[in-house]
Amino acid sequence: MARVVGTAKTRRGWKSAGGWRILLIMLTAIGLMALTARAEWATLPGSAPQAKERHAIWAHPPDAGMTTESVREFVAKCKRANIDTIVMLVKGMNGEIYWKSKRFPQAIQRGYEKFDLLEHLTREAHAQGIRVDAWLVDFVEGENGAAFREHPEWAQLNPDGGTTATETLGVARRRYPYVWMCPAQRPGYADQWLRPMFEEIAANYPVDSVHHDYVRYPGDVAPDSYCFCDYCLKHIPHYALLSYETRPSERYRIQHVQERLEANWSSDPTMVPADWQARDRREMADYILNGRSRPGGPPDMRYFFYDYRAKQIDTFVREVHDSVKRINPKIEVSAAVFKNPVQSARFIGQQWHEWSPWMDIFMPMTYRSHFAGSFESYLDHLTEVTARQLEWTRHQRPLYAGIASSYLYREEYKPFDDIRDRVDELKTIAATDATARAVKAKAINQAYESMRGRLAEVAPERARELATLVMAVTDNDARDVTTAALDNLGKGIAQLRADMPAGFLPPEKLTRAIEAARKANPDGIVIFAAGSITREKLWPALETSFKR
Ligand SMILES: [Zn+2]
């Protein structure tokens, strides 16, 4: 109950009054009758969105195409689905950009030198009353991207002095082709490259919002190994004032006045070792991560490392907000953030629940890929986590629940992925190893059997094609399978995955996820992403869910 009343108070200012207030009063009255939070949610309107619920979708440049007509068609598709904000990628993972930048022409994606996507999209979308958020991948650049090529010194470094492109990803140790840039260095990537990009967009395009993504430290490659560049090695001790810079030669030891060791923390010990300057990068990094603030105490120095990192990201978010608002106060700032700001503060420096002063809309990516359990568990956790996100941000700013369609279909995609992986494995097994081949053939058959029925039901012709491809591989326990047959099955699976037959992925999974998020009463729903919705034939489901 208190939650709903509190919401009405804190939301004053950006929600229009009138109908919304009345609705809240009604909900409050209904809520009074409810005994638990769950019961209260259950009394909210079932599948129909509230009048004020906003609908956004993340989209990539190919979704809009490269002609006036294709952009118009894409906007019309969004309009039919009651989307009111298109969050369009304009700076990608390789640092490539999709507007006609005067300041960074070297970063414009090839093919987009003459077609200004942002210009076309803002014009067509606004004609339909749809907002456009310009979405930038913040701190990631390609190893061959313009920024890293011109300024390798701006990259984040690990204790060995390597960039993130020296890391590998996954248990298969895939090469990682991206370079994360240091958010702390001034001058550096943050103030010489990235912020000027936000500023250029704000100054030259009628966008409704700029949108941060990857506004954090790396998470899937070595979350604790960055950044130990020269600048950060100097500034982490400075930030936390681990020693005085006046009278630097004076060292102070911990005073054992209190019985408990940790109770003497405020006795002013010098935490930076006397030989600090003589240490190399690896030794300094090791001390920052594993050192002890008090000799004999726990290895707790890394607390300051995490705090420093979160502060760097905060600073960047604040700087972008301030400069964008200076250029055009009407332009908003939104961000794609991880589901749990308390944990992402620790792991990736993203304490987004503290960003309300510099953020107009939060779009947490509460994707199923960040949940371990079944689909049904995800629905419950999605409601729970969305409610917690509103609590973490104290309802200070609008928050849209972010749902990624593809991850909802973990079970449906699994046989496709299994077949693809077994086919790849079969290619590496010697022709003489009949036993190993038979095992893979059996696994392919099993995966195929688990999806055959559904595929035959929704797309009989494609099911027959796949059956032929599977048989060509698994016949005779794959003993004399040809490379061509393996390639054909691999290709067939990839084609199906790229263009799923309508109905194969149950649309109700998407609609149920939207309903689950809705139970927590977020200000909007944002879907990842237009391309997957097209591939997965889910636009009609979106239209139904977002119907007003
Ligand atoms: Zn750094």
Coordinates of C-alpha atoms and ligand atoms in Angstrom, one line a residue:
M1 CA 0.0 0.0 0.0
A2 CA 2.6 2.5 1.1
R3 CA 4.4 1.9 -2.1
V4 CA 1.5 3.1 -4.3
V5 CA 0.8 6.2 -2.1
G6 CA 4.6 7.0 -2.2
T7 CA 4.5 6.7 -5.9
A8 CA 1.9 9.4 -6.3
K9 CA 3.9 11.8 -4.3
T10 CA 7.3 11.3 -5.8
R11 CA 6.1 11.2 -9.4
R12 CA 4.6 14.6 -9.1
G13 CA 6.3 16.9 -11.7
W14 CA 6.7 14.6 -14.6
K15 CA 3.5 12.7 -14.8
S16 CA 0.5 14.7 -15.9
A17 CA -2.1 15.0 -13.3
G18 CA -5.8 14.3 -13.9
G19 CA -6.7 10.8 -15.0
W20 CA -3.6 9.3 -13.6
R21 CA -4.2 10.7 -10.2
I22 CA -7.8 9.4 -10.3
L23 CA -6.5 6.0 -11.4
L24 CA -4.0 6.1 -8.5
I25 CA -6.7 6.9 -6.0
M26 CA -8.8 4.1 -7.4
L27 CA -5.9 1.7 -7.2
T28 CA -5.2 2.9 -3.7
A29 CA -8.7 2.1 -2.7
I30 CA -8.5 -1.3 -4.3
G31 CA -5.1 -1.9 -2.7
L32 CA -6.6 -1.2 0.8
M33 CA -8.7 -4.3 0.4
A34 CA -5.7 -6.4 -0.5
L35 CA -3.7 -8.1 2.2
T36 CA -0.4 -8.7 0.5
A37 CA 1.6 -7.0 -2.2
R38 CA 0.9 -9.9 -4.5
A39 CA -2.8 -9.6 -4.0
E40 CA -2.5 -5.9 -4.7
W41 CA -0.8 -6.6 -8.0
A42 CA -3.5 -9.1 -8.9
T43 CA -6.1 -6.4 -8.7
L44 CA -4.4 -4.3 -11.3
P45 CA -6.0 -4.5 -14.8
G46 CA -5.1 -7.9 -16.3
S47 CA -3.5 -7.8 -19.7
A48 CA -4.5 -4.3 -20.8
P49 CA -1.8 -1.6 -20.3
Q50 CA -2.6 1.4 -18.3
A51 CA -3.3 4.5 -20.4
K52 CA 0.0 6.0 -19.4
E53 CA 2.2 3.0 -19.9
R54 CA 4.9 3.9 -22.4
H55 CA 6.2 1.5 -25.1
A56 CA 9.7 1.6 -26.5
I57 CA 11.8 -0.6 -28.7
W58 CA 15.5 -0.9 -29.2
A59 CA 16.3 -1.0 -32.9
H60 CA 19.4 -1.3 -35.1
P61 CA 20.2 0.5 -38.3
P62 CA 19.3 -2.4 -40.6
D63 CA 15.8 -2.5 -39.2
A64 CA 15.2 1.0 -40.7
G65 CA 17.0 0.3 -44.0
M66 CA 18.7 3.0 -46.0
T67 CA 16.0 4.7 -48.0
T68 CA 13.3 7.2 -47.1
E69 CA 10.7 4.6 -47.9
S70 CA 12.3 1.9 -45.7
V71 CA 12.6 4.2 -42.8
R72 CA 8.9 5.2 -43.2
E73 CA 7.8 1.6 -43.4
F74 CA 9.8 0.8 -40.2
V75 CA 8.2 3.7 -38.4
A76 CA 4.7 2.5 -39.6
K77 CA 5.4 -0.9 -38.2
C78 CA 6.3 0.6 -34.8
K79 CA 3.2 2.8 -35.0
R80 CA 1.0 -0.3 -35.6
A81 CA 2.5 -1.9 -32.5
N82 CA 1.8 1.2 -30.4
I83 CA 5.4 1.9 -29.9
D84 CA 6.0 5.5 -28.8
T85 CA 9.8 5.6 -28.6
I86 CA 12.3 4.1 -31.0
V87 CA 15.7 3.7 -29.4
M88 CA 17.9 3.6 -32.4
L89 CA 21.6 2.5 -32.3
V90 CA 23.8 5.3 -33.7
K91 CA 27.1 4.2 -32.2
G92 CA 27.9 0.5 -32.3
M93 CA 30.2 -1.9 -30.6
N94 CA 33.0 -1.2 -33.1
G95 CA 32.8 2.5 -32.6
E96 CA 31.0 3.0 -35.9
I97 CA 28.5 5.8 -36.1
Y98 CA 25.3 6.3 -38.1
W99 CA 25.0 10.1 -38.4
K100 CA 26.8 12.5 -40.7
S101 CA 29.3 13.6 -38.1
K102 CA 31.4 16.6 -39.0
R103 CA 33.7 16.1 -36.0
F104 CA 34.2 12.3 -36.4
P105 CA 33.8 11.6 -40.1
Q106 CA 36.4 8.8 -39.8
A107 CA 34.0 6.9 -37.5
I108 CA 31.0 6.9 -39.9
Q109 CA 30.0 3.4 -40.9
R110 CA 30.8 2.7 -44.5
G111 CA 27.7 3.2 -46.6
Y112 CA 26.2 5.8 -44.3
E113 CA 28.4 8.7 -45.5
K114 CA 25.5 9.9 -47.7
F115 CA 22.5 8.5 -45.8
D116 CA 22.0 10.2 -42.5
L117 CA 19.9 7.7 -40.6
L118 CA 19.3 10.0 -37.6
E119 CA 18.0 12.8 -39.8
H120 CA 15.6 10.5 -41.7
L121 CA 14.4 8.6 -38.6
T122 CA 13.7 11.7 -36.6
R123 CA 11.7 13.3 -39.4
E124 CA 9.7 10.1 -40.2
A125 CA 9.1 9.2 -36.6
H126 CA 8.1 12.6 -35.5
A127 CA 5.6 12.8 -38.3
Q128 CA 3.9 9.8 -36.6
G129 CA 4.2 11.2 -33.1
I130 CA 7.0 8.7 -32.2
R131 CA 10.0 9.8 -30.1
V132 CA 13.6 8.9 -31.1
D133 CA 16.3 8.1 -28.6
A134 CA 19.8 8.1 -30.1
W135 CA 21.5 5.0 -28.6
L136 CA 25.2 5.0 -28.1
V137 CA 27.4 2.1 -27.1
D138 CA 29.5 4.1 -24.6
F139 CA 32.9 2.7 -23.6
V140 CA 33.3 -0.1 -26.1
E141 CA 35.3 0.4 -29.3
G142 CA 36.4 -2.0 -32.0
E143 CA 40.1 -3.1 -32.0
N144 CA 40.1 -1.7 -35.6
G145 CA 37.9 1.3 -34.7
A146 CA 38.9 4.9 -35.3
A147 CA 39.2 5.9 -31.6
F148 CA 41.5 3.1 -30.7
R149 CA 43.5 3.5 -33.9
E150 CA 44.1 7.1 -33.2
H151 CA 44.4 7.0 -29.4
P152 CA 45.6 3.6 -28.1
E153 CA 46.6 5.4 -24.9
W154 CA 42.9 5.9 -24.0
A155 CA 42.3 2.1 -23.7
Q156 CA 41.7 0.4 -20.3
L157 CA 44.6 -1.8 -19.3
N158 CA 44.7 -4.9 -17.1
P159 CA 47.4 -5.6 -14.6
D160 CA 49.6 -7.1 -17.4
G161 CA 49.2 -3.9 -19.4
G162 CA 46.9 -5.6 -22.0
T163 CA 43.6 -4.2 -23.4
T164 CA 40.4 -6.1 -23.3
A165 CA 41.2 -7.3 -26.9
T166 CA 43.9 -9.6 -25.3
E167 CA 41.1 -11.4 -23.3
T168 CA 39.0 -14.3 -24.5
L169 CA 35.3 -14.9 -24.0
G170 CA 33.4 -18.0 -22.9
V171 CA 34.6 -21.5 -22.0
A172 CA 35.6 -21.9 -25.6
R173 CA 37.9 -19.0 -25.2
R174 CA 36.7 -17.0 -28.2
R175 CA 38.7 -14.0 -29.2
Y176 CA 37.4 -10.8 -27.9
P177 CA 37.6 -8.1 -30.6
Y178 CA 36.6 -5.1 -28.5
V179 CA 38.6 -2.6 -26.7
W180 CA 37.1 -1.0 -23.6
M181 CA 38.2 2.6 -23.2
C182 CA 39.1 4.2 -19.9
P183 CA 36.2 6.2 -18.4
A184 CA 38.5 8.0 -16.0
Q185 CA 41.2 9.6 -18.1
R186 CA 40.9 13.4 -18.5
P187 CA 41.8 14.3 -21.2
G188 CA 40.8 11.0 -22.7
Y189 CA 38.1 9.0 -24.4
A190 CA 35.3 10.2 -22.2
D191 CA 35.8 14.0 -22.7
Q192 CA 37.6 14.1 -26.1
W193 CA 35.6 11.5 -28.1
L194 CA 32.5 10.2 -26.4
R195 CA 31.0 13.3 -24.8
P196 CA 31.6 15.3 -28.0
M197 CA 29.6 12.7 -29.9
F198 CA 26.6 13.2 -27.5
E199 CA 27.0 16.9 -27.9
E200 CA 27.1 16.8 -31.6
I201 CA 23.9 14.8 -31.7
A202 CA 22.2 17.2 -29.2
A203 CA 23.3 20.2 -31.2
N204 CA 22.4 19.0 -34.7
Y205 CA 19.5 16.6 -34.5
P206 CA 15.9 16.9 -33.2
V207 CA 16.3 13.8 -31.1
D208 CA 14.0 13.4 -28.0
S209 CA 16.7 11.7 -25.9
V210 CA 20.2 10.4 -26.0
H211 CA 20.6 6.9 -24.7
H212 CA 23.6 5.3 -22.8
D213 CA 24.5 1.7 -23.2
Y214 CA 27.6 -0.1 -22.0
V215 CA 28.0 2.8 -19.6
R216 CA 30.1 0.7 -17.2
Y217 CA 33.2 -1.4 -17.0
P218 CA 33.5 -4.7 -18.8
G219 CA 31.5 -7.5 -17.2
D220 CA 31.8 -10.6 -19.3
V221 CA 35.6 -10.3 -19.8
A222 CA 37.5 -10.1 -16.5
P223 CA 35.2 -7.8 -14.5
D224 CA 37.9 -7.2 -11.8
S225 CA 40.9 -6.6 -14.1
Y226 CA 40.2 -3.0 -15.4
C227 CA 41.3 -0.3 -15.3
F228 CA 44.9 -0.2 -14.3
C229 CA 46.1 2.2 -16.9
D230 CA 48.8 4.7 -15.7
Y231 CA 46.2 7.3 -15.0
C232 CA 44.1 5.0 -12.9
L233 CA 47.1 3.7 -11.0
K234 CA 47.8 7.2 -10.0
H235 CA 44.3 8.3 -9.4
I236 CA 42.8 5.4 -7.4
P237 CA 45.0 6.2 -4.3
H238 CA 44.4 9.9 -4.9
Y239 CA 40.6 9.4 -5.1
A240 CA 40.4 7.5 -1.8
L241 CA 43.2 9.6 -0.2
L242 CA 45.1 6.6 0.8
S243 CA 48.1 8.7 1.6
Y244 CA 48.7 12.5 2.0
E245 CA 50.2 14.3 -1.0
T246 CA 51.5 17.0 1.3
R247 CA 54.5 15.6 3.3
P248 CA 54.4 12.4 1.2
S249 CA 57.5 11.0 3.0
E250 CA 55.8 10.8 6.4
R251 CA 54.2 7.4 7.0
Y252 CA 51.8 6.6 9.7
R253 CA 51.1 3.2 11.3
I254 CA 47.8 2.1 12.7
Q255 CA 47.4 3.0 16.4
H256 CA 46.3 0.1 18.5
V257 CA 44.0 2.1 20.8
Q258 CA 40.9 -0.1 20.4
E259 CA 41.0 -3.8 21.2
R260 CA 39.4 -4.8 17.9
L261 CA 41.8 -4.3 15.0
E262 CA 39.2 -2.9 12.7
A263 CA 38.1 -0.4 15.3
N264 CA 41.4 1.4 14.8
W265 CA 40.5 2.3 11.2
S266 CA 40.3 6.0 11.9
S267 CA 43.7 6.3 13.5
D268 CA 45.0 7.7 10.2
P269 CA 47.3 5.0 8.8
T270 CA 49.1 5.5 5.5
M271 CA 47.6 2.9 3.2
V272 CA 49.9 3.4 0.2
P273 CA 53.2 1.5 0.8
A274 CA 56.4 3.5 1.0
D275 CA 57.9 1.8 -2.0
W276 CA 54.8 2.5 -4.2
Q277 CA 56.6 4.4 -6.9
A278 CA 59.1 1.6 -7.3
R279 CA 56.4 -1.0 -8.0
D280 CA 55.4 -2.1 -11.5
R281 CA 51.9 -2.2 -12.9
R282 CA 51.3 -5.8 -11.7
E283 CA 52.4 -5.1 -8.2
M284 CA 50.4 -1.9 -7.9
A285 CA 47.3 -3.7 -9.3
D286 CA 47.8 -6.6 -6.9
Y287 CA 48.0 -4.2 -3.9
I288 CA 44.9 -2.3 -5.0
L289 CA 42.9 -5.6 -5.4
N290 CA 44.3 -7.7 -2.6
G291 CA 46.1 -5.4 -0.2
R292 CA 45.0 -4.9 3.4
S293 CA 44.1 -1.4 4.7
R294 CA 45.4 -2.6 8.1
P295 CA 48.2 -5.1 8.5
G296 CA 46.7 -8.3 9.9
G297 CA 43.3 -7.3 8.7
P298 CA 41.3 -8.8 5.8
P299 CA 42.3 -8.0 2.2
D300 CA 39.9 -5.1 1.8
M301 CA 41.7 -2.6 -0.4
R302 CA 39.6 -3.5 -3.4
Y303 CA 36.7 -1.7 -1.8
F304 CA 38.3 1.6 -2.9
F305 CA 38.9 0.2 -6.4
Y306 CA 35.2 -0.6 -6.8
D307 CA 34.2 2.8 -5.4
Y308 CA 36.6 4.6 -7.7
R309 CA 35.1 2.8 -10.7
A310 CA 31.5 3.5 -9.9
K311 CA 32.5 7.2 -9.3
Q312 CA 34.0 7.4 -12.8
I313 CA 30.8 6.1 -14.5
D314 CA 28.7 8.5 -12.3
T315 CA 30.9 11.4 -13.4
F316 CA 30.5 10.6 -17.1
V317 CA 26.7 10.2 -16.8
R318 CA 26.6 13.6 -15.0
E319 CA 28.9 15.3 -17.6
V320 CA 26.8 14.0 -20.5
H321 CA 23.6 15.1 -18.8
D322 CA 24.9 18.6 -18.1
S323 CA 26.3 19.3 -21.5
V324 CA 23.3 17.9 -23.4
K325 CA 20.9 20.0 -21.3
R326 CA 23.1 23.0 -21.8
I327 CA 22.8 22.6 -25.5
N328 CA 19.1 21.8 -25.5
P329 CA 17.2 21.4 -22.2
K330 CA 14.4 19.6 -23.9
I331 CA 16.6 16.6 -24.8
E332 CA 16.3 13.8 -22.3
V333 CA 18.8 11.2 -21.2
S334 CA 18.0 7.5 -20.9
A335 CA 20.1 4.4 -20.3
A336 CA 20.1 0.7 -20.7
V337 CA 21.4 -0.7 -17.4
F338 CA 21.8 -4.0 -15.7
K339 CA 19.0 -5.5 -13.6
N340 CA 20.5 -5.0 -10.2
P341 CA 22.3 -1.7 -9.5
V342 CA 23.6 -2.9 -6.1
Q343 CA 25.4 -5.8 -7.7
S344 CA 26.4 -4.0 -10.9
A345 CA 28.0 -1.3 -8.7
R346 CA 30.4 -4.0 -7.4
F347 CA 31.0 -5.9 -10.7
I348 CA 30.9 -3.2 -13.4
G349 CA 30.9 0.2 -11.7
Q350 CA 27.3 0.8 -12.6
Q351 CA 25.4 2.1 -9.6
W352 CA 22.6 3.4 -11.6
H353 CA 20.1 3.7 -8.7
E354 CA 22.1 6.9 -7.8
W355 CA 21.7 8.5 -11.2
S356 CA 18.3 10.1 -10.8
P357 CA 19.8 13.6 -10.9
W358 CA 21.2 13.0 -14.4
M359 CA 18.7 10.5 -15.9
D360 CA 15.2 11.1 -17.3
I361 CA 14.3 7.4 -18.0
F362 CA 15.9 4.2 -16.7
M363 CA 15.6 1.2 -19.0
P364 CA 16.9 -1.8 -17.0
M365 CA 17.6 -4.9 -19.2
T366 CA 15.7 -7.4 -17.1
Y367 CA 16.3 -10.1 -19.7
R368 CA 15.8 -13.7 -19.1
S369 CA 19.4 -14.3 -19.9
H370 CA 20.2 -12.9 -16.5
F371 CA 18.0 -15.4 -14.7
A372 CA 18.9 -19.1 -14.2
G373 CA 15.5 -20.7 -13.7
S374 CA 12.6 -21.8 -15.9
F375 CA 10.4 -19.6 -17.9
E376 CA 7.7 -19.6 -15.2
S377 CA 10.3 -18.7 -12.6
Y378 CA 11.4 -15.8 -14.8
L379 CA 7.9 -14.4 -14.9
D380 CA 7.8 -14.2 -11.1
H381 CA 11.3 -12.9 -10.9
L382 CA 10.6 -10.3 -13.6
T383 CA 7.7 -8.9 -11.5
E384 CA 9.8 -9.0 -8.3
V385 CA 13.0 -7.4 -9.8
T386 CA 11.0 -4.7 -11.6
A387 CA 9.3 -3.8 -8.3
R388 CA 12.8 -3.7 -6.6
Q389 CA 14.1 -1.5 -9.4
L390 CA 11.4 1.0 -8.7
E391 CA 12.3 0.8 -5.0
W392 CA 16.0 1.2 -5.6
T393 CA 15.4 4.3 -7.7
R394 CA 12.9 5.5 -5.1
H395 CA 10.5 6.2 -8.0
Q396 CA 12.4 9.3 -8.7
R397 CA 12.4 8.8 -12.5
P398 CA 10.4 6.9 -15.0
L399 CA 11.5 3.3 -15.4
Y400 CA 10.7 1.0 -18.3
A401 CA 11.0 -2.7 -17.8
G402 CA 13.4 -4.1 -20.5
I403 CA 12.4 -7.4 -22.0
A404 CA 14.5 -9.3 -24.7
S405 CA 12.3 -11.5 -26.8
S406 CA 15.0 -14.0 -27.9
Y407 CA 16.0 -15.1 -24.4
L408 CA 12.4 -15.9 -23.6
Y409 CA 12.6 -18.8 -26.1
R410 CA 15.6 -20.6 -24.5
E411 CA 13.7 -23.9 -24.7
E412 CA 12.6 -23.4 -28.3
Y413 CA 16.0 -22.4 -29.5
K414 CA 17.9 -25.1 -27.7
P415 CA 17.4 -27.9 -30.2
F416 CA 18.6 -25.6 -33.0
D417 CA 21.7 -24.7 -31.0
D418 CA 22.3 -28.3 -30.1
I419 CA 22.1 -29.4 -33.7
R420 CA 24.4 -26.6 -34.8
D421 CA 27.0 -27.4 -32.0
R422 CA 26.9 -31.2 -32.7
V423 CA 27.4 -30.6 -36.4
D424 CA 30.4 -28.4 -35.7
E425 CA 31.8 -31.2 -33.4
L426 CA 31.2 -33.9 -36.0
K427 CA 33.4 -32.0 -38.4
T428 CA 36.3 -32.5 -36.1
I429 CA 35.8 -36.2 -35.4
A430 CA 38.0 -38.6 -37.4
A431 CA 36.2 -40.8 -39.9
T432 CA 37.6 -43.8 -38.1
D433 CA 36.0 -42.9 -34.8
A434 CA 32.7 -44.7 -35.3
T435 CA 31.7 -44.6 -31.7
A436 CA 32.1 -40.8 -31.3
R437 CA 30.3 -40.2 -34.6
A438 CA 27.4 -42.4 -33.4
V439 CA 27.1 -40.4 -30.2
K440 CA 26.8 -37.1 -32.1
A441 CA 24.4 -38.6 -34.7
K442 CA 22.1 -39.7 -31.8
A443 CA 22.3 -36.3 -30.2
I444 CA 21.3 -34.6 -33.4
N445 CA 18.4 -37.0 -33.8
Q446 CA 17.2 -36.4 -30.3
A447 CA 17.4 -32.6 -30.7
Y448 CA 15.5 -32.9 -34.0
E449 CA 12.8 -35.1 -32.5
S450 CA 12.2 -32.7 -29.7
M451 CA 11.2 -29.9 -32.2
R452 CA 9.9 -31.9 -35.2
G453 CA 6.3 -32.0 -34.2
R454 CA 5.9 -28.3 -33.6
L455 CA 7.8 -27.4 -36.8
A456 CA 5.7 -29.8 -38.8
E457 CA 2.6 -28.2 -37.4
V458 CA 3.5 -24.6 -38.2
A459 CA 5.6 -25.1 -41.3
P460 CA 5.2 -28.5 -42.9
E461 CA 7.3 -27.7 -45.9
R462 CA 10.3 -26.5 -43.9
A463 CA 9.9 -29.4 -41.6
R464 CA 10.3 -31.8 -44.5
E465 CA 13.4 -29.9 -45.8
L466 CA 15.0 -30.2 -42.4
A467 CA 14.1 -33.9 -42.1
T468 CA 16.0 -34.5 -45.3
L469 CA 19.0 -32.5 -44.1
V470 CA 19.1 -34.3 -40.7
M471 CA 18.8 -37.7 -42.3
A472 CA 21.7 -37.0 -44.7
V473 CA 23.9 -36.5 -41.6
T474 CA 22.6 -39.1 -39.2
D475 CA 22.1 -42.0 -41.6
N476 CA 24.2 -45.0 -40.7
D477 CA 25.2 -43.4 -37.4
A478 CA 27.0 -40.6 -39.3
R479 CA 29.7 -43.1 -40.3
D480 CA 30.1 -41.9 -43.8
V481 CA 28.6 -38.4 -43.6
T482 CA 30.1 -35.9 -46.1
T483 CA 31.3 -32.4 -45.3
A484 CA 28.7 -31.2 -47.7
A485 CA 25.9 -32.8 -45.8
L486 CA 27.2 -31.3 -42.5
D487 CA 27.4 -27.9 -44.1
N488 CA 23.9 -28.2 -45.5
L489 CA 22.4 -29.1 -42.1
G490 CA 24.4 -26.2 -40.5
K491 CA 23.1 -23.8 -43.1
G492 CA 19.5 -25.1 -42.8
I493 CA 19.5 -24.6 -39.1
A494 CA 21.0 -21.1 -39.4
Q495 CA 18.3 -20.2 -42.0
L496 CA 15.5 -21.4 -39.7
R497 CA 17.0 -19.5 -36.8
A498 CA 17.3 -16.3 -38.8
D499 CA 13.7 -16.5 -40.1
M500 CA 11.6 -18.5 -37.7
P501 CA 8.3 -19.8 -39.0
A502 CA 5.4 -17.9 -37.6
G503 CA 3.9 -19.7 -34.6
F504 CA 7.0 -21.8 -33.8
L505 CA 8.0 -19.5 -31.0
P506 CA 4.8 -19.3 -28.9
P507 CA 3.8 -15.6 -28.9
E508 CA 2.2 -15.9 -25.5
K509 CA 5.6 -16.2 -24.0
L510 CA 6.2 -12.6 -25.0
T511 CA 2.8 -11.4 -24.0
R512 CA 3.1 -13.2 -20.6
A513 CA 6.5 -11.6 -20.0
I514 CA 5.0 -8.2 -20.7
E515 CA 2.2 -8.9 -18.3
A516 CA 4.6 -10.1 -15.6
A517 CA 6.6 -6.8 -15.9
R518 CA 3.3 -4.9 -15.9
K519 CA 2.3 -6.3 -12.5
A520 CA 5.1 -4.3 -10.9
N521 CA 3.6 -1.1 -12.4
P522 CA 6.6 0.3 -14.3
D523 CA 6.2 3.5 -16.3
G524 CA 6.8 1.6 -19.6
I525 CA 7.9 -1.5 -21.3
V526 CA 10.9 -1.5 -23.6
I527 CA 11.6 -4.4 -26.0
F528 CA 14.9 -5.8 -27.3
A529 CA 14.9 -5.6 -30.2
A530 CA 13.1 -4.8 -33.4
G531 CA 15.2 -7.1 -35.5
S532 CA 14.5 -10.2 -33.3
I533 CA 10.8 -9.3 -33.2
T534 CA 10.9 -9.4 -37.0
R535 CA 12.9 -12.7 -37.2
E536 CA 10.7 -14.3 -34.6
K537 CA 7.4 -13.1 -36.2
L538 CA 6.3 -11.4 -33.0
W539 CA 5.0 -8.0 -34.2
P540 CA 1.4 -9.2 -34.0
A541 CA 2.0 -10.3 -30.4
L542 CA 3.4 -6.9 -29.6
E543 CA 0.4 -5.2 -31.2
T544 CA -1.9 -7.2 -29.0
S545 CA 0.1 -6.5 -25.8
F546 CA 0.5 -2.8 -26.4
K547 CA -3.1 -2.1 -27.7
R548 CA -4.5 0.8 -25.7
Ligands
ZN1 ZN 42.2 3.9 -16.6

